Amino acid sequence: MNDAAIVTNVAVAVDGDRIAAVAPLGELENTFANASVVDCRGRVLTPGFVDSHTHAIFGKPRYEEQELRASGLDYMEIARRGGGIHSSVRDLRTRSEQELLELAAPRLRRLAAHGVTTVEVKSGYGLTPEDELKSLRVIRRLGELLPMRLVPTWLGAHEIPLEFREIANGRSEYVRLLVSTMLPDVASAGLARFADVFCEPGVFTVEEARTILSAARSAGLGLKLHADELRASGGAELAAEIGATSADHLAAISDSGIRVLAQSNTVATLLPGTMLFLGKEKQAPARALIDAGAAVALATDFNPGTSPTTNFPLIMSLGVSQLRMSVAESMVAATVNGAAALSLADRVGQIAPGFSADLALFDASDVRELPYWYGDRRCVGSWARGRVCHSQIAETL
Ligand SMILES: [Zn+2]
């Protein structure tokens, strides 16, 4: 992870949706004589960032909870009072597919304006068969509408909905609904690439998560897990055991969890923006994970409750200043390992011939400026599959 393979004085040739060559400009000018040219001189060009963990399909923002937390209420207490995820669920259920699409599109464009060209987007604020399918259809339509690459994840197991929490055997009834109704509907409609479960004390237990994810694997979906965010509860161990593509959060991962993840192919996806916004002092042990040999990715966790930011480079700043990663490690975490967290590492996340033409251009002369100007927006252009996602080039040249 500490080798981001930074090179200078090269040009990148794009042919259709692929990178065709990376070489000094003089060499490429003859081969691609008729190419249109984007002048990147004096700037930093990176692989388009991969945001491998977002909850971008939601209705209203939840700014009122920020003050509640400041006054001393914690995340679980706000949830117990019907806030948190439950309030986003109530809100999303009242909204039409079209309305959700119109709310989500500008959010995703903001991500692109920060250099993100691949975004994983989860459902999980519906929690009924109809509302989960509605959310996933919105993701599919957004993927057709926007030039960015969207990767849909079904997160029906985001929370036990209140109507199931209030009845006897509600937990097991909801797990049954997930496995025997929602999952087959989602899988047969081809609306999701991954299934995810919020595995945390008070939400889904390790046993319940194992049941849901085993069924999802049988239905042909890749696996993800919200694991060990607030307390070490065996989530990382479960992710490794079932061969999850990624285990996400991990702020409270145990030493044994670190060892097990490091020996597995599961990517450790860290979300430092969430801990910052919640005012938590304890960040995920990125250093211990990387030093043990785990593949670490960074993502925004963009969502209305605990991480309402689309500023992906800010997450890299936190990676360096809070998680004590090197700049090279934060670049790899934002690109190659983000792609690996979505099973896309063979075609996304590198500027190399044959890879998808996903690129981001920054108003910076050194790659170390990307995490340095924290909170700033330095991205002046981004492209996915060779198509423009964001461009300020004309204004800035
Ligand atoms: Zn999440």
XYZ file of C-alpha atoms and ligand atoms in Angstrom:
398
model
C 0.000 0.000 0.000
C 2.940 2.326 0.428
C 3.761 2.346 -3.296
C 1.321 4.487 -5.254
C 3.581 4.347 -8.352
C 3.651 8.127 -8.861
C 5.185 9.197 -12.171
C 5.844 12.580 -13.755
C 5.934 13.936 -17.289
C 3.701 11.327 -18.869
C 0.507 11.544 -20.879
C -2.469 9.217 -20.845
C -4.133 8.090 -24.071
C -7.808 7.127 -23.852
C -9.552 5.124 -26.546
C -13.307 4.802 -26.030
C -13.923 3.683 -22.461
C -10.407 2.338 -21.859
C -6.941 3.650 -21.162
C -4.894 2.800 -24.261
C -1.415 3.914 -23.233
C 0.616 5.766 -20.613
C 3.859 7.242 -21.955
C 5.729 10.519 -22.526
C 3.615 12.925 -24.592
C 6.078 12.877 -27.519
C 5.601 9.139 -27.972
C 1.799 9.300 -27.826
C 1.381 12.283 -30.159
C 2.365 10.231 -33.209
C 0.262 7.191 -32.379
C -2.825 9.232 -31.416
C -2.383 12.117 -33.847
C -6.122 12.847 -34.140
C -6.895 12.697 -30.425
C -8.545 15.614 -28.694
C -6.293 16.868 -25.908
C -6.958 17.832 -22.297
C -4.002 19.821 -21.035
C -3.098 18.484 -17.583
C 0.292 20.177 -17.334
C 1.226 21.359 -13.850
C -1.553 19.350 -12.293
C -2.056 15.992 -10.628
C -3.982 13.275 -12.474
C -5.172 10.312 -10.416
C -7.318 7.272 -11.049
C -10.938 8.317 -10.474
C -11.646 7.749 -6.794
C -13.731 4.754 -5.742
C -16.206 5.514 -2.951
C -17.042 1.969 -1.921
C -19.531 2.747 0.886
C -22.431 5.210 0.587
C -26.099 5.444 1.557
C -26.951 8.087 -1.053
C -30.627 7.168 -1.540
C -32.482 9.077 1.158
C -35.040 11.839 1.499
C -34.568 14.606 4.014
C -31.296 15.454 5.752
C -31.100 14.907 9.547
C -29.349 18.067 10.716
C -31.394 18.189 13.946
C -29.516 15.158 15.308
C -26.156 16.934 15.242
C -27.233 19.238 18.085
C -28.806 16.354 20.004
C -25.470 14.561 19.915
C -23.687 17.728 20.987
C -26.012 17.890 23.997
C -24.936 14.402 25.032
C -27.286 11.895 23.359
C -25.465 9.052 21.629
C -26.294 7.303 18.352
C -28.093 4.355 19.968
C -30.113 6.661 22.265
C -31.256 8.767 19.301
C -32.253 5.535 17.522
C -34.234 4.374 20.583
C -36.191 7.642 20.442
C -37.251 6.945 16.870
C -34.577 9.116 15.284
C -31.571 7.933 13.379
C -32.185 5.365 10.683
C -35.860 5.038 11.686
C -36.605 8.650 10.783
C -34.963 8.222 7.371
C -37.048 5.060 6.889
C -40.313 6.866 7.722
C -39.365 9.623 5.296
C -38.228 7.434 2.396
C -41.383 5.323 2.489
C -43.486 8.416 1.699
C -41.432 9.385 -1.358
C -41.817 8.365 -4.990
C -39.103 6.798 -7.086
C -38.873 9.972 -9.181
C -38.542 12.180 -6.111
C -35.738 10.011 -4.689
C -33.969 10.094 -8.042
C -34.121 13.881 -8.189
C -32.743 14.124 -4.647
C -29.902 11.653 -5.191
C -28.632 12.819 -8.603
C -27.116 16.132 -7.402
C -25.523 14.348 -4.429
C -23.758 11.937 -6.747
C -22.695 14.828 -8.999
C -21.093 16.435 -5.955
C -19.109 13.263 -5.370
C -17.957 13.441 -9.012
C -16.935 17.067 -8.459
C -14.564 15.776 -5.772
C -12.998 13.226 -8.136
C -15.164 10.170 -7.431
C -16.018 8.158 -10.553
C -17.196 4.862 -9.025
C -19.744 4.850 -6.198
C -21.245 1.979 -4.266
C -24.804 2.940 -3.308
C -26.851 1.027 -0.752
C -30.570 0.695 -0.231
C -31.550 0.319 3.422
C -33.962 3.129 4.270
C -36.959 1.220 2.910
C -37.005 -1.976 4.990
C -40.120 -3.307 3.245
C -39.979 -5.414 0.065
C -41.572 -2.590 -1.987
C -39.476 0.228 -0.540
C -36.183 -1.662 -0.865
C -36.976 -2.472 -4.511
C -37.954 1.168 -5.042
C -34.569 2.323 -3.692
C -32.661 -0.168 -5.836
C -34.599 0.871 -8.954
C -33.576 4.472 -8.223
C -29.916 3.358 -8.133
C -30.324 1.545 -11.457
C -31.922 4.602 -13.100
C -29.188 6.872 -11.702
C -26.602 4.519 -13.194
C -28.242 4.986 -16.599
C -28.596 8.746 -16.179
C -25.126 9.672 -14.848
C -21.728 8.979 -16.419
C -20.332 7.622 -13.141
C -20.190 3.900 -12.429
C -22.675 2.943 -9.696
C -22.510 -0.353 -7.813
C -25.819 -1.258 -6.133
C -25.953 -2.966 -2.727
C -29.063 -4.335 -1.046
C -29.043 -3.375 2.652
C -32.477 -4.616 3.724
C -30.695 -5.614 6.955
C -29.827 -2.018 7.890
C -32.090 -1.990 10.949
C -34.997 -3.953 12.424
C -37.939 -1.745 11.375
C -40.033 -0.368 14.253
C -43.150 -2.324 13.227
C -41.136 -5.540 13.771
C -39.408 -4.312 16.940
C -42.838 -3.801 18.529
C -44.123 -7.380 18.096
C -43.177 -10.693 19.719
C -40.684 -12.662 17.595
C -40.360 -9.555 15.448
C -36.616 -9.981 14.999
C -36.838 -13.509 13.657
C -39.894 -12.566 11.573
C -37.951 -9.730 9.930
C -34.931 -11.974 9.234
C -37.369 -14.444 7.657
C -38.860 -11.643 5.509
C -35.351 -10.625 4.392
C -34.289 -14.124 3.432
C -37.477 -15.566 1.974
C -39.111 -12.527 0.314
C -36.841 -9.523 -0.118
C -33.664 -11.318 -1.171
C -35.312 -13.494 -3.864
C -37.118 -10.403 -5.250
C -33.908 -8.346 -5.338
C -31.856 -11.168 -6.848
C -34.395 -12.131 -9.522
C -34.766 -8.478 -10.580
C -30.966 -8.250 -10.885
C -31.040 -5.010 -8.912
C -28.065 -5.588 -6.602
C -24.450 -6.670 -6.948
C -23.859 -6.993 -3.178
C -25.802 -7.721 0.001
C -24.838 -5.977 3.239
C -25.869 -6.359 6.903
C -25.506 -3.901 9.798
C -23.947 -6.305 12.309
C -23.757 -4.545 15.683
C -25.120 -5.225 19.195
C -28.713 -3.923 19.233
C -29.093 -4.278 15.463
C -28.265 -7.621 13.762
C -26.323 -10.267 15.690
C -23.442 -12.232 14.182
C -25.760 -15.270 13.918
C -28.467 -13.282 12.088
C -25.867 -11.712 9.797
C -24.466 -15.158 8.976
C -27.964 -16.410 8.082
C -28.761 -13.431 5.836
C -25.370 -13.322 4.086
C -25.241 -17.086 3.514
C -28.610 -16.841 1.766
C -27.358 -13.849 -0.242
C -24.291 -15.765 -1.368
C -26.513 -18.646 -2.517
C -28.568 -16.106 -4.476
C -25.412 -15.012 -6.301
C -24.682 -11.724 -4.537
C -21.293 -10.573 -3.271
C -21.101 -9.916 0.474
C -20.373 -6.850 2.591
C -20.701 -6.266 6.299
C -21.026 -3.247 8.603
C -18.764 -4.657 11.305
C -17.425 -3.626 14.728
C -18.350 0.048 14.370
C -19.188 0.801 17.999
C -18.221 -2.421 19.800
C -16.092 -5.448 18.905
C -18.697 -8.149 18.433
C -17.109 -10.644 16.050
C -18.129 -8.820 12.867
C -14.660 -8.794 11.309
C -14.238 -12.487 12.099
C -17.599 -13.245 10.444
C -16.675 -11.231 7.338
C -13.487 -13.246 6.908
C -15.235 -16.546 7.658
C -17.918 -16.097 5.005
C -15.567 -14.594 2.425
C -17.079 -11.107 2.386
C -15.612 -8.768 -0.215
C -15.306 -6.079 2.460
C -15.784 -5.495 6.184
C -16.651 -1.844 6.803
C -16.233 0.606 9.746
C -14.075 -1.480 12.152
C -13.484 1.385 14.603
C -13.832 -1.097 17.480
C -12.239 -4.156 15.828
C -10.497 -6.554 18.245
C -6.886 -7.722 17.959
C -8.084 -11.143 16.826
C -10.313 -9.461 14.244
C -7.278 -7.596 12.884
C -5.300 -10.851 12.601
C -8.140 -12.710 10.884
C -8.863 -9.897 8.404
C -5.173 -9.517 7.566
C -5.007 -13.187 6.612
C -8.163 -13.045 4.476
C -9.027 -11.540 1.095
C -11.625 -9.284 2.735
C -10.903 -5.568 2.283
C -11.017 -3.478 5.484
C -13.026 -0.378 4.498
C -12.506 2.491 6.932
C -14.870 5.454 7.251
C -13.085 8.115 9.313
C -15.588 10.839 8.350
C -18.252 9.044 10.376
C -16.176 8.980 13.547
C -15.243 12.649 13.030
C -18.856 13.730 12.518
C -20.108 11.677 15.491
C -17.448 13.282 17.666
C -15.882 9.930 18.533
C -12.316 9.979 19.672
C -11.499 6.422 18.661
C -10.768 5.920 14.971
C -10.315 2.537 13.293
C -6.797 1.101 13.842
C -5.650 1.623 10.260
C -1.962 1.383 11.185
C -2.400 -1.971 12.934
C -4.489 -3.297 10.024
C -2.009 -2.200 7.356
C 1.019 -3.347 9.362
C -0.624 -6.752 9.852
C -1.067 -7.016 6.063
C -4.732 -6.118 5.574
C -5.895 -4.265 2.444
C -7.419 -0.988 3.656
C -9.862 1.120 1.624
C -11.223 4.564 2.511
C -14.813 5.643 1.818
C -17.143 8.504 2.755
C -20.046 6.499 4.268
C -22.086 9.359 2.749
C -25.462 9.245 4.558
C -27.915 11.697 6.137
C -27.248 10.807 9.772
C -23.618 10.102 10.514
C -21.554 11.255 7.516
C -23.210 13.886 5.321
C -20.154 14.668 3.211
C -19.362 14.154 -0.462
C -15.826 15.470 -0.003
C -13.791 12.364 -0.772
C -10.356 14.038 -0.529
C -11.340 15.175 2.986
C -11.638 11.475 3.872
C -8.078 11.043 2.568
C -6.993 13.965 4.787
C -8.489 12.141 7.765
C -6.747 8.965 6.583
C -3.406 10.726 6.912
C -3.997 12.983 9.936
C -6.276 10.744 12.033
C -5.543 7.197 10.848
C -1.801 7.909 10.419
C -1.647 6.551 6.892
C 0.986 7.781 4.445
C -0.186 9.785 1.434
C 0.630 6.789 -0.795
C -1.439 4.507 1.451
C -4.369 6.916 1.360
C -4.145 7.085 -2.469
C -4.104 3.279 -2.757
C -6.990 3.095 -0.254
C -8.953 5.582 -2.392
C -8.377 3.805 -5.696
C -6.990 0.263 -6.016
C -8.330 -0.999 -2.694
C -11.668 0.788 -3.106
C -12.006 -1.069 -6.408
C -11.078 -4.334 -4.668
C -13.827 -3.634 -2.110
C -16.257 -3.750 -5.044
C -14.635 -6.704 -6.873
C -13.558 -4.308 -9.645
C -9.788 -4.282 -9.089
C -9.063 -5.947 -12.438
C -10.455 -2.973 -14.403
C -10.880 0.046 -12.098
C -8.594 2.107 -9.852
C -5.350 2.291 -11.847
C -4.037 4.442 -14.685
C -2.768 1.574 -16.790
C -3.439 0.244 -20.308
C -6.621 -1.837 -20.427
C -8.104 -0.238 -17.316
C -11.337 1.748 -17.465
C -10.708 5.381 -18.424
C -11.644 6.664 -14.944
C -9.570 9.727 -14.139
C -9.577 12.758 -11.868
C -7.595 15.964 -12.363
C -6.583 18.239 -9.484
C -5.424 21.801 -9.223
C -2.259 20.769 -7.376
C 1.350 20.323 -8.353
C 2.154 17.495 -5.950
C 0.026 14.509 -4.963
C 0.656 15.324 -1.297
C -1.482 18.443 -1.765
C -4.630 16.323 -2.106
C -4.894 15.424 1.608
C -3.083 18.637 2.591
C -5.681 21.239 1.501
C -8.196 19.604 3.783
C -11.849 20.381 3.183
C -10.967 22.253 -0.012
C -12.142 21.245 -3.474
C -9.212 21.010 -5.851
C -10.769 18.659 -8.416
C -11.143 20.396 -11.790
C -12.235 17.406 -13.868
C -13.330 13.798 -13.568
C -14.087 11.137 -16.173
C -15.602 7.659 -15.922
C -15.257 5.217 -18.840
C -13.891 8.157 -20.838
C -17.036 10.238 -20.301
C -17.012 13.585 -18.500
C -18.459 13.425 -14.965
C -17.290 16.875 -13.927
C -15.377 19.611 -15.729
C -14.131 23.064 -14.839
C -11.260 22.783 -17.291
C -12.375 25.580 -19.622
C -12.699 28.060 -16.776
C -9.401 27.210 -15.157
C -7.044 27.040 -18.132
Zn -22.844 2.388 6.230
